[in-house]
Each structure stands twice: as structure tokens, then as C-alpha cells.
mmCIF file of C-alpha atoms in Angstrom:
data_model
loop_
_atom_site.group_PDB
_atom_site.id
_atom_site.type_symbol
_atom_site.label_atom_id
_atom_site.label_comp_id
_atom_site.label_asym_id
_atom_site.label_seq_id
_atom_site.Cartn_x
_atom_site.Cartn_y
_atom_site.Cartn_z
ATOM 1 C CA UNK A 121 26.492 31.305 80.171
ATOM 2 C CA UNK A 122 28.023 31.440 76.698
ATOM 3 C CA UNK A 123 25.271 33.908 75.777
ATOM 4 C CA UNK A 124 26.367 36.300 78.523
ATOM 5 C CA UNK A 125 29.948 36.076 77.255
ATOM 6 C CA UNK A 126 28.834 36.767 73.679
ATOM 7 C CA UNK A 127 26.790 39.789 74.794
ATOM 8 C CA UNK A 128 29.662 41.128 76.904
ATOM 9 C CA UNK A 129 32.116 40.640 74.039
ATOM 10 C CA UNK A 130 29.748 42.346 71.612
ATOM 11 C CA UNK A 131 29.279 45.237 74.031
ATOM 12 C CA UNK A 132 33.043 45.779 74.311
ATOM 13 C CA UNK A 133 33.796 45.633 70.577
ATOM 14 C CA UNK A 134 30.834 47.891 69.788
ATOM 15 C CA UNK A 135 31.745 50.530 72.365
ATOM 16 C CA UNK A 136 35.444 50.609 71.388
ATOM 17 C CA UNK A 137 35.089 52.226 67.940
ATOM 18 C CA UNK A 138 32.492 54.657 69.329
ATOM 19 C CA UNK A 139 34.742 55.608 72.240
ATOM 20 C CA UNK A 140 38.201 55.661 70.623
ATOM 21 C CA UNK A 141 37.810 59.091 68.970
ATOM 22 C CA UNK A 142 37.321 60.639 72.435
ATOM 23 C CA UNK A 143 40.798 59.499 73.414
ATOM 24 C CA UNK A 144 42.861 60.043 70.299
ATOM 25 C CA UNK A 145 44.374 63.388 69.639
ATOM 26 C CA UNK A 146 42.101 66.167 68.480
ATOM 27 C CA UNK A 147 41.790 66.786 64.787
ATOM 28 C CA UNK A 148 42.974 63.387 63.700
ATOM 29 C CA UNK A 149 41.859 63.056 60.100
ATOM 30 C CA UNK A 150 41.882 59.466 58.896
ATOM 31 C CA UNK A 151 43.497 58.844 55.485
ATOM 32 C CA UNK A 152 40.917 58.802 52.689
ATOM 33 C CA UNK A 153 41.445 55.108 51.890
ATOM 34 C CA UNK A 154 40.564 54.225 55.496
ATOM 35 C CA UNK A 155 37.481 56.432 55.297
ATOM 36 C CA UNK A 156 36.333 54.735 52.112
ATOM 37 C CA UNK A 157 37.033 51.276 53.495
ATOM 38 C CA UNK A 158 35.109 51.899 56.720
ATOM 39 C CA UNK A 159 32.187 53.371 54.838
ATOM 40 C CA UNK A 160 32.051 50.426 52.440
ATOM 41 C CA UNK A 161 31.763 47.905 55.260
ATOM 42 C CA UNK A 162 27.967 48.150 55.757
ATOM 43 C CA UNK A 163 27.249 47.393 52.071
ATOM 44 C CA UNK A 164 29.679 44.475 51.965
ATOM 45 C CA UNK A 165 28.365 43.175 55.293
ATOM 46 C CA UNK A 166 24.724 43.397 54.175
ATOM 47 C CA UNK A 167 25.535 41.433 51.016
ATOM 48 C CA UNK A 168 27.340 38.705 52.939
ATOM 49 C CA UNK A 169 24.580 38.593 55.568
ATOM 50 C CA UNK A 170 21.752 38.252 53.038
ATOM 51 C CA UNK A 171 23.193 35.622 50.729
ATOM 52 C CA UNK A 172 23.522 32.640 50.952
ATOM 53 C CA UNK A 173 21.998 32.725 54.478
ATOM 54 C CA UNK A 174 18.537 33.573 53.166
ATOM 55 C CA UNK A 175 18.335 30.141 51.499
ATOM 56 C CA UNK A 176 18.476 28.464 54.906
ATOM 57 C CA UNK A 177 15.519 30.136 56.673
ATOM 58 C CA UNK A 178 13.460 27.028 55.912
ATOM 59 C CA UNK A 179 14.156 23.457 54.800
ATOM 60 C CA UNK A 180 12.708 24.629 51.476
ATOM 61 C CA UNK A 181 15.059 27.234 49.918
ATOM 62 C CA UNK A 182 12.105 28.655 47.933
ATOM 63 C CA UNK A 183 10.634 30.108 51.133
ATOM 64 C CA UNK A 184 13.706 32.330 51.518
ATOM 65 C CA UNK A 185 13.918 33.132 47.812
ATOM 66 C CA UNK A 186 10.280 34.277 47.584
ATOM 67 C CA UNK A 187 10.417 36.242 50.848
ATOM 68 C CA UNK A 188 13.630 37.903 49.676
ATOM 69 C CA UNK A 189 12.255 38.795 46.241
ATOM 70 C CA UNK A 190 9.162 40.418 47.723
ATOM 71 C CA UNK A 191 11.373 42.349 50.156
ATOM 72 C CA UNK A 192 13.498 43.629 47.255
ATOM 73 C CA UNK A 193 10.386 44.776 45.359
ATOM 74 C CA UNK A 194 8.832 46.497 48.404
ATOM 75 C CA UNK A 195 12.117 48.191 49.280
ATOM 76 C CA UNK A 196 12.566 49.248 45.659
ATOM 77 C CA UNK A 197 9.156 50.961 45.847
ATOM 78 C CA UNK A 198 10.572 52.903 48.813
ATOM 79 C CA UNK A 199 8.120 51.544 51.368
ATOM 80 C CA UNK A 200 8.997 51.906 55.048
ATOM 81 C CA UNK A 201 11.382 49.244 56.302
ATOM 82 C CA UNK A 202 8.804 47.773 58.672
ATOM 83 C CA UNK A 203 6.490 47.071 55.685
ATOM 84 C CA UNK A 204 9.419 45.423 53.918
ATOM 85 C CA UNK A 205 9.976 43.196 56.966
ATOM 86 C CA UNK A 206 6.299 42.246 57.290
ATOM 87 C CA UNK A 207 5.990 41.765 53.528
ATOM 88 C CA UNK A 208 8.804 39.225 53.540
ATOM 89 C CA UNK A 209 7.345 37.432 56.576
ATOM 90 C CA UNK A 210 3.887 37.263 54.969
ATOM 91 C CA UNK A 211 5.328 35.935 51.716
ATOM 92 C CA UNK A 212 7.353 33.300 53.577
ATOM 93 C CA UNK A 213 4.225 32.106 55.413
ATOM 94 C CA UNK A 214 2.209 31.899 52.165
ATOM 95 C CA UNK A 215 5.019 30.166 50.252
ATOM 96 C CA UNK A 216 5.401 27.605 52.996
ATOM 97 C CA UNK A 217 1.652 26.907 53.101
ATOM 98 C CA UNK A 218 1.518 26.617 49.319
ATOM 99 C CA UNK A 219 4.488 24.248 48.997
ATOM 100 C CA UNK A 220 3.535 21.912 51.814
ATOM 101 C CA UNK B 1343 18.405 76.012 84.184
ATOM 102 C CA UNK B 1344 15.410 77.019 82.072
ATOM 103 C CA UNK B 1345 17.523 76.955 78.914
ATOM 104 C CA UNK B 1346 18.776 73.499 79.790
ATOM 105 C CA UNK B 1347 15.254 72.197 80.195
ATOM 106 C CA UNK B 1348 14.306 73.693 76.856
ATOM 107 C CA UNK B 1349 17.297 72.096 75.137
ATOM 108 C CA UNK B 1350 16.526 68.738 76.743
ATOM 109 C CA UNK B 1351 12.949 68.801 75.473
ATOM 110 C CA UNK B 1352 14.050 69.968 72.033
ATOM 111 C CA UNK B 1353 16.428 66.972 71.907
ATOM 112 C CA UNK B 1354 13.581 64.642 72.804
ATOM 113 C CA UNK B 1355 11.422 66.114 70.053
ATOM 114 C CA UNK B 1356 14.211 65.726 67.501
ATOM 115 C CA UNK B 1357 14.375 62.049 68.485
ATOM 116 C CA UNK B 1358 10.710 61.483 67.690
ATOM 117 C CA UNK B 1359 11.026 60.330 64.042
ATOM 118 C CA UNK B 1360 13.803 58.080 65.202
ATOM 119 C CA UNK B 1361 11.538 56.515 67.837
ATOM 120 C CA UNK B 1362 8.960 55.769 65.121
ATOM 121 C CA UNK B 1363 11.702 54.033 63.184
ATOM 122 C CA UNK B 1364 13.268 52.192 66.134
ATOM 123 C CA UNK B 1365 10.188 50.818 67.907
ATOM 124 C CA UNK B 1366 8.935 48.388 65.213
ATOM 125 C CA UNK B 1367 12.461 47.158 64.514
ATOM 126 C CA UNK B 1368 13.201 46.722 68.226
ATOM 127 C CA UNK B 1369 9.904 44.845 68.671
ATOM 128 C CA UNK B 1370 10.784 42.576 65.725
ATOM 129 C CA UNK B 1371 14.179 42.011 67.312
ATOM 130 C CA UNK B 1372 12.560 40.951 70.590
ATOM 131 C CA UNK B 1373 10.180 38.536 68.853
ATOM 132 C CA UNK B 1374 12.851 37.013 66.598
ATOM 133 C CA UNK B 1375 15.381 36.679 69.410
ATOM 134 C CA UNK B 1376 12.983 34.776 71.679
ATOM 135 C CA UNK B 1377 11.917 32.576 68.783
ATOM 136 C CA UNK B 1378 15.584 31.797 68.184
ATOM 137 C CA UNK B 1379 15.654 30.373 71.710
ATOM 138 C CA UNK B 1380 17.346 33.284 73.470
ATOM 139 C CA UNK B 1381 15.728 34.024 76.858
ATOM 140 C CA UNK B 1382 14.055 37.376 77.583
ATOM 141 C CA UNK B 1383 16.786 38.460 80.032
ATOM 142 C CA UNK B 1384 19.610 37.976 77.527
ATOM 143 C CA UNK B 1385 17.565 39.530 74.727
ATOM 144 C CA UNK B 1386 16.929 42.730 76.677
ATOM 145 C CA UNK B 1387 20.483 42.701 78.035
ATOM 146 C CA UNK B 1388 21.817 42.686 74.486
ATOM 147 C CA UNK B 1389 19.807 45.788 73.606
ATOM 148 C CA UNK B 1390 20.904 47.434 76.872
ATOM 149 C CA UNK B 1391 24.623 46.739 76.500
ATOM 150 C CA UNK B 1392 25.278 46.447 72.760
ATOM 151 C CA UNK B 1393 22.704 48.890 71.321
ATOM 152 C CA UNK B 1394 23.530 48.348 67.653
ATOM 153 C CA UNK B 1395 20.564 47.125 65.622
ATOM 154 C CA UNK B 1396 22.080 45.380 62.618
ATOM 155 C CA UNK B 1397 24.743 43.561 64.618
ATOM 156 C CA UNK B 1398 22.176 42.359 67.169
ATOM 157 C CA UNK B 1399 20.101 40.822 64.374
ATOM 158 C CA UNK B 1400 23.271 39.388 62.919
ATOM 159 C CA UNK B 1401 24.245 37.855 66.265
ATOM 160 C CA UNK B 1402 20.872 36.090 66.564
ATOM 161 C CA UNK B 1403 21.220 34.897 62.989
ATOM 162 C CA UNK B 1404 24.735 33.535 63.562
ATOM 163 C CA UNK B 1405 23.725 31.996 66.879
ATOM 164 C CA UNK B 1406 20.902 30.037 65.227
ATOM 165 C CA UNK B 1407 23.200 28.663 62.523
ATOM 166 C CA UNK B 1408 25.557 27.506 65.277
ATOM 167 C CA UNK B 1409 28.379 30.047 64.930
ATOM 168 C CA UNK B 1410 30.889 30.213 67.778
ATOM 169 C CA UNK B 1411 31.162 33.057 70.283
ATOM 170 C CA UNK B 1412 34.407 34.362 68.798
ATOM 171 C CA UNK B 1413 32.922 34.476 65.299
ATOM 172 C CA UNK B 1414 29.919 36.453 66.529
ATOM 173 C CA UNK B 1415 32.044 38.954 68.449
ATOM 174 C CA UNK B 1416 34.484 39.400 65.538
ATOM 175 C CA UNK B 1417 31.652 39.923 63.040
ATOM 176 C CA UNK B 1418 30.093 42.486 65.398
ATOM 177 C CA UNK B 1419 33.414 44.309 65.600
ATOM 178 C CA UNK B 1420 33.821 44.473 61.820
ATOM 179 C CA UNK B 1421 30.227 45.569 61.256
ATOM 180 C CA UNK B 1422 30.422 48.334 63.869
ATOM 181 C CA UNK B 1423 33.838 49.681 62.883
ATOM 182 C CA UNK B 1424 31.971 52.272 60.831
ATOM 183 C CA UNK B 1425 30.911 54.005 64.051
ATOM 184 C CA UNK B 1426 34.546 55.014 64.429
ATOM 185 C CA UNK B 1427 34.234 57.487 61.560
ATOM 186 C CA UNK B 1428 30.888 58.815 62.811
ATOM 187 C CA UNK B 1429 32.248 59.250 66.313
ATOM 188 C CA UNK B 1430 35.331 60.978 64.970
ATOM 189 C CA UNK B 1431 33.215 63.604 63.262
ATOM 190 C CA UNK B 1432 30.856 64.035 66.238
ATOM 191 C CA UNK B 1433 33.688 64.388 68.728
ATOM 192 C CA UNK B 1434 34.979 67.264 66.621
ATOM 193 C CA UNK B 1435 31.581 68.953 66.969
ATOM 194 C CA UNK B 1436 31.475 68.260 70.680
ATOM 195 C CA UNK B 1437 35.004 69.309 71.587
ATOM 196 C CA UNK B 1438 33.632 71.921 74.008
ATOM 197 C CA UNK B 1439 32.208 69.131 76.195
ATOM 198 C CA UNK B 1440 34.225 67.418 78.946
ATOM 199 C CA UNK B 1441 35.781 64.030 78.092
ATOM 200 C CA UNK B 1442 33.626 62.218 80.619
ATOM 201 C CA UNK B 1443 30.414 63.349 78.899
ATOM 202 C CA UNK B 1444 31.824 62.603 75.481
ATOM 203 C CA UNK B 1445 32.608 59.063 76.649
ATOM 204 C CA UNK B 1446 28.991 58.630 77.745
ATOM 205 C CA UNK B 1447 27.556 60.158 74.572
ATOM 206 C CA UNK B 1448 29.848 57.891 72.513
ATOM 207 C CA UNK B 1449 27.735 54.935 73.637
ATOM 208 C CA UNK B 1450 24.652 56.527 72.063
ATOM 209 C CA UNK B 1451 26.126 56.848 68.571
ATOM 210 C CA UNK B 1452 24.171 54.874 65.967
ATOM 211 C CA UNK B 1453 23.695 55.440 62.233
ATOM 212 C CA UNK B 1454 20.467 57.292 63.005
ATOM 213 C CA UNK B 1455 21.513 59.402 65.998
ATOM 214 C CA UNK B 1456 24.652 60.343 64.073
ATOM 215 C CA UNK B 1457 22.544 61.629 61.194
ATOM 216 C CA UNK B 1458 20.410 63.763 63.518
ATOM 217 C CA UNK B 1459 23.173 64.974 65.817
ATOM 218 C CA UNK B 1460 25.548 65.950 63.021
ATOM 219 C CA UNK B 1461 22.947 67.659 60.853
ATOM 220 C CA UNK B 1462 21.278 69.702 63.555
ATOM 221 C CA UNK B 1463 24.403 71.128 65.080
ATOM 222 C CA UNK B 1464 25.094 73.339 62.108
ATOM 223 C CA UNK B 1465 21.731 75.041 62.535
ATOM 224 C CA UNK B 1466 22.006 76.250 66.089
ATOM 225 C CA UNK B 1467 24.521 76.113 68.881
ATOM 226 C CA UNK B 1468 21.965 74.790 71.391
ATOM 227 C CA UNK B 1469 21.877 71.548 69.424
ATOM 228 C CA UNK B 1470 25.332 70.544 70.602
ATOM 229 C CA UNK B 1471 24.576 71.401 74.214
ATOM 230 C CA UNK B 1472 24.746 68.699 76.856
ATOM 231 C CA UNK B 1473 21.026 68.862 77.702
ATOM 232 C CA UNK B 1474 19.968 68.591 74.047
ATOM 233 C CA UNK B 1475 22.197 65.582 73.480
ATOM 234 C CA UNK B 1476 20.931 63.860 76.631
ATOM 235 C CA UNK B 1477 17.357 64.395 75.441
ATOM 236 C CA UNK B 1478 18.110 63.059 71.967
ATOM 237 C CA UNK B 1479 20.311 60.099 72.863
ATOM 238 C CA UNK B 1480 18.376 58.889 75.918
ATOM 239 C CA UNK B 1481 15.067 58.959 74.025
ATOM 240 C CA UNK B 1482 16.532 56.960 71.153
ATOM 241 C CA UNK B 1483 18.171 54.464 73.509
ATOM 242 C CA UNK B 1484 15.026 54.169 75.625
ATOM 243 C CA UNK B 1485 12.858 53.356 72.611
ATOM 244 C CA UNK B 1486 15.304 50.681 71.453
ATOM 245 C CA UNK B 1487 15.405 48.955 74.843
ATOM 246 C CA UNK B 1488 11.678 49.229 75.593
ATOM 247 C CA UNK B 1489 10.798 48.055 72.067
ATOM 248 C CA UNK B 1490 12.960 44.980 72.630
ATOM 249 C CA UNK B 1491 11.154 44.238 75.889
ATOM 250 C CA UNK B 1492 7.724 44.641 74.246
ATOM 251 C CA UNK B 1493 8.765 42.315 71.408
ATOM 252 C CA UNK B 1494 10.125 39.765 73.852
ATOM 253 C CA UNK B 1495 6.855 39.747 75.769
ATOM 254 C CA UNK B 1496 4.816 39.528 72.551
ATOM 255 C CA UNK B 1497 6.806 36.524 71.317
ATOM 256 C CA UNK B 1498 4.850 34.213 73.608
ATOM 257 C CA UNK B 1499 1.422 35.185 72.294
ATOM 258 C CA UNK B 1500 2.197 35.068 68.563
ATOM 259 C CA UNK B 1501 1.018 31.732 67.059
ATOM 260 C CA UNK B 1502 3.868 29.369 66.076
ATOM 261 C CA UNK B 1503 2.879 29.175 62.386
ATOM 262 C CA UNK B 1504 3.648 32.863 62.133
ATOM 263 C CA UNK B 1505 6.625 33.015 64.456
ATOM 264 C CA UNK B 1506 8.330 30.114 62.629
ATOM 265 C CA UNK B 1507 8.375 32.259 59.520
ATOM 266 C CA UNK B 1508 9.569 35.368 61.317
ATOM 267 C CA UNK B 1509 13.239 34.505 60.921
ATOM 268 C CA UNK B 1510 12.930 35.712 57.324
ATOM 269 C CA UNK B 1511 12.137 39.113 58.861
ATOM 270 C CA UNK B 1512 15.859 39.528 59.565
ATOM 271 C CA UNK B 1513 16.591 39.232 55.880
ATOM 272 C CA UNK B 1514 13.698 41.545 55.117
ATOM 273 C CA UNK B 1515 15.416 44.116 57.305
ATOM 274 C CA UNK B 1516 18.827 43.626 55.696
ATOM 275 C CA UNK B 1517 17.248 43.945 52.232
ATOM 276 C CA UNK B 1518 15.259 46.987 53.353
ATOM 277 C CA UNK B 1519 18.527 48.653 54.382
ATOM 278 C CA UNK B 1520 20.503 47.645 51.293
ATOM 279 C CA UNK B 1521 18.075 48.420 48.464
ATOM 280 C CA UNK B 1522 17.692 52.169 49.160
ATOM 281 C CA UNK B 1523 21.490 52.471 49.372
ATOM 282 C CA UNK B 1524 21.820 50.816 45.966
ATOM 283 C CA UNK B 1525 19.138 53.107 44.532
ATOM 284 C CA UNK B 1526 21.103 56.084 45.809
ATOM 285 C CA UNK B 1527 24.418 54.758 44.542
ATOM 286 C CA UNK B 1528 24.501 51.756 42.212
ATOM 287 C CA UNK B 1529 28.146 50.985 42.959
ATOM 288 C CA UNK B 1530 27.192 49.866 46.475
ATOM 289 C CA UNK B 1531 25.148 47.154 44.738
ATOM 290 C CA UNK B 1532 28.324 45.834 43.111
ATOM 291 C CA UNK B 1533 30.024 45.720 46.503
ATOM 292 C CA UNK B 1534 27.068 43.831 48.008
ATOM 293 C CA UNK B 1535 26.740 41.333 45.137
ATOM 294 C CA UNK B 1536 30.467 40.570 45.079
ATOM 295 C CA UNK B 1537 30.270 40.080 48.835
ATOM 296 C CA UNK B 1538 27.387 37.627 48.351
ATOM 297 C CA UNK B 1539 29.449 35.651 45.856
ATOM 298 C CA UNK B 1540 32.497 35.629 48.138
ATOM 299 C CA UNK B 1541 30.387 34.526 51.098
ATOM 300 C CA UNK B 1542 28.896 31.681 49.069
ATOM 301 C CA UNK B 1543 32.392 30.616 48.004
ATOM 302 C CA UNK B 1544 33.883 30.824 51.522
ATOM 303 C CA UNK B 1545 30.920 28.855 52.885
ATOM 304 C CA UNK B 1546 32.331 25.799 51.082
ATOM 305 C CA UNK B 1547 35.481 25.942 53.208
ATOM 306 C CA UNK B 1548 34.777 27.801 56.463
ATOM 307 C CA UNK B 1549 32.097 28.116 59.149
ATOM 308 C CA UNK B 1550 29.395 30.586 58.116
ATOM 309 C CA UNK B 1551 30.406 33.248 60.653
ATOM 310 C CA UNK B 1552 33.978 33.421 59.369
ATOM 311 C CA UNK B 1553 32.686 33.437 55.784
ATOM 312 C CA UNK B 1554 30.622 36.540 56.565
ATOM 313 C CA UNK B 1555 33.607 38.288 58.181
ATOM 314 C CA UNK B 1556 36.003 37.426 55.330
ATOM 315 C CA UNK B 1557 33.514 38.382 52.625
ATOM 316 C CA UNK B 1558 32.823 41.684 54.416
ATOM 317 C CA UNK B 1559 36.497 42.613 54.731
ATOM 318 C CA UNK B 1560 37.309 41.741 51.104
ATOM 319 C CA UNK B 1561 34.067 43.250 49.773
ATOM 320 C CA UNK B 1562 34.746 46.508 51.630
ATOM 321 C CA UNK B 1563 38.250 46.602 50.144
ATOM 322 C CA UNK B 1564 36.664 46.470 46.700
ATOM 323 C CA UNK B 1565 34.310 49.232 47.858
ATOM 324 C CA UNK B 1566 37.242 51.397 48.943
ATOM 325 C CA UNK B 1567 38.693 50.960 45.451
ATOM 326 C CA UNK B 1568 35.582 51.843 43.449
ATOM 327 C CA UNK B 1569 33.691 54.344 45.641
ATOM 328 C CA UNK B 1570 34.861 57.918 45.465
ATOM 329 C CA UNK B 1571 35.193 59.872 48.683
ATOM 330 C CA UNK B 1572 32.085 62.023 48.286
ATOM 331 C CA UNK B 1573 30.060 59.008 47.184
ATOM 332 C CA UNK B 1574 30.787 56.835 50.165
ATOM 333 C CA UNK B 1575 27.705 57.623 52.154
#
């Protein structure tokens, strides 16, 4: 039940910012500081999402650290995001097997 | 009528690279969500109703670490606030369309559809026609939802040794999104690293969901201070 509420809540707060510009007066130009703040959110959010959460993917923090490092390297080499995802999963599996 | 059909198909074709990008991520989302203990119905429902990749992954992540419903919804709100700016610019392009269609198209705005819809419109007028936009947005949406379903169905057949390690895939995705942005603009790396530090600090005092929200809001404020207007995307 709580899951349905979460999904409904997420749906509402995701649709609102997409929908609001339809309603507000035409040619509203947001102040530049607001523009910059809104555009900075994804980078700040990604940082906060990655660390320290990545340390908790396994009881052994090294599993997250190694998977994360490999992901950084693969992404740095400009590989497609799906290869980055699978690379980190593969590394996590190997690290876990090696440490246990 | 003929022109409409042509525009619709041309929208679908423009969505093709986006489908290639969406499908594997949507499939991963389905697998990870079911492994996190979320039933197939709710997993697909989330893709149907929320339709925002990063925040869906984030929600699963927060749910597994035991975050409360309010935290998850608030974090989703903050993360998706950026669509406001994208929508604002698209609605300017689409001001010839009736409000009711714009309200429907608003639902289809993602980072990727925004990029396609806003770039193509300058080339030819047909690209901001209703039929073109339906073709583009419905194809993108359809691939996201069907990918989720495929992933959810696959989750049961993937051996547990592998699926147990799949939760790192979330972080792989976050890293895969962040690193290219930092390569394009190193200052975004500062914003992200400061945010990491703040989140680690806040984690000592607050639940992890609130730490993420607080670190995001403060980190973005730093970003607003150091990123110049033309740099911010």
C-alpha cells in the first residue's frame, strides 16, 4: 500500500514542474540565478546519490569501491552507459567472489 | 491527413536513438526493482506514472535503505525540478498548440526528449507539429515502459549470485551520467564532490533520504554560484 502512495506522490511531483510552464503566463523568463540553480541540481544530486551510498551495496565496502572505480574508468573512456553499468556489476561480482 | 502521417512517422524515427538508449536502462530498472523486493505491478506502474529514469532508480535505492515515503517523494521533486526549465523552453516553441495538448506533451518531457524536441524544431516547422511530437514522445515513453516490463520478467530467471550484485548497477548508471558531464565541464565535478562530502556529513545526523535532499539543495546553490549561465548545461 505504501508503495502505491509513494508512486502516486512521485507521479504528482514529477508532473508538476513539467506541467507548470503550460499554465504560467507566456514569455516568463526565469531570473538567471534560478536558471543556474535548477541546472546545477542534477550534478549535486548525482554526487549525493553516489557517495556515501555506494559503500553500502554490500556488507564489504570494497565491493562498492571497486565497482565504482571501474565505472568511473569506463565512463571516462566514453563507453556507452550500458557498458558502464554492466562493467560495475561484473566488477562487483568478481570482487565479492575474491574477498569471500 | 497524409502530412500528419508523415510527421508522425518522422517523429518515431527521430526517437530511434533514444529507444536504443532507453531500453537497456529500462530493463536494468525492471531487474533491479524486482530484486529490491518491489512487485512487478508496482515496478511497471512506476514507469507508467512517473516516467523519470534517474528518480525511479533513486526511489528504489532509497526504498532499500529504508527511507520514508515523504523523503522519497521530496527527493524526487528536487531531482525533477530541472524539467521546469526544459518545459518552459519547449512550451515557448509549442505556443501554437492548444493548452490541452501541451499539458499532455508536458508528461513526455525528459532530458532526452527535450534534447531532441528542442534541437529539431529549429530545422523545420513540421518538427513542432502535433503528429511529429506524438510520434516522438509516445515511442520514447513506450520503450521505457516496455523495457521495464521486460526487465521485471527477466528478474526471475537471472541467477541470484548475479542479481545480488546488480544493485551496484544503479551506481554504475549514476557514475555513467556524471563522468561525461565532468569531462565536458570540470566545475560540475566540484559541485558533485562537495555534494558527496555534504551527504556524508549529513548522514551522521539525519536519515539518508533527507541527507541526499539537503546535500543536493546546498550543492546546487554552490553550482549556481560558480557555473556561468552559458556553462550550465
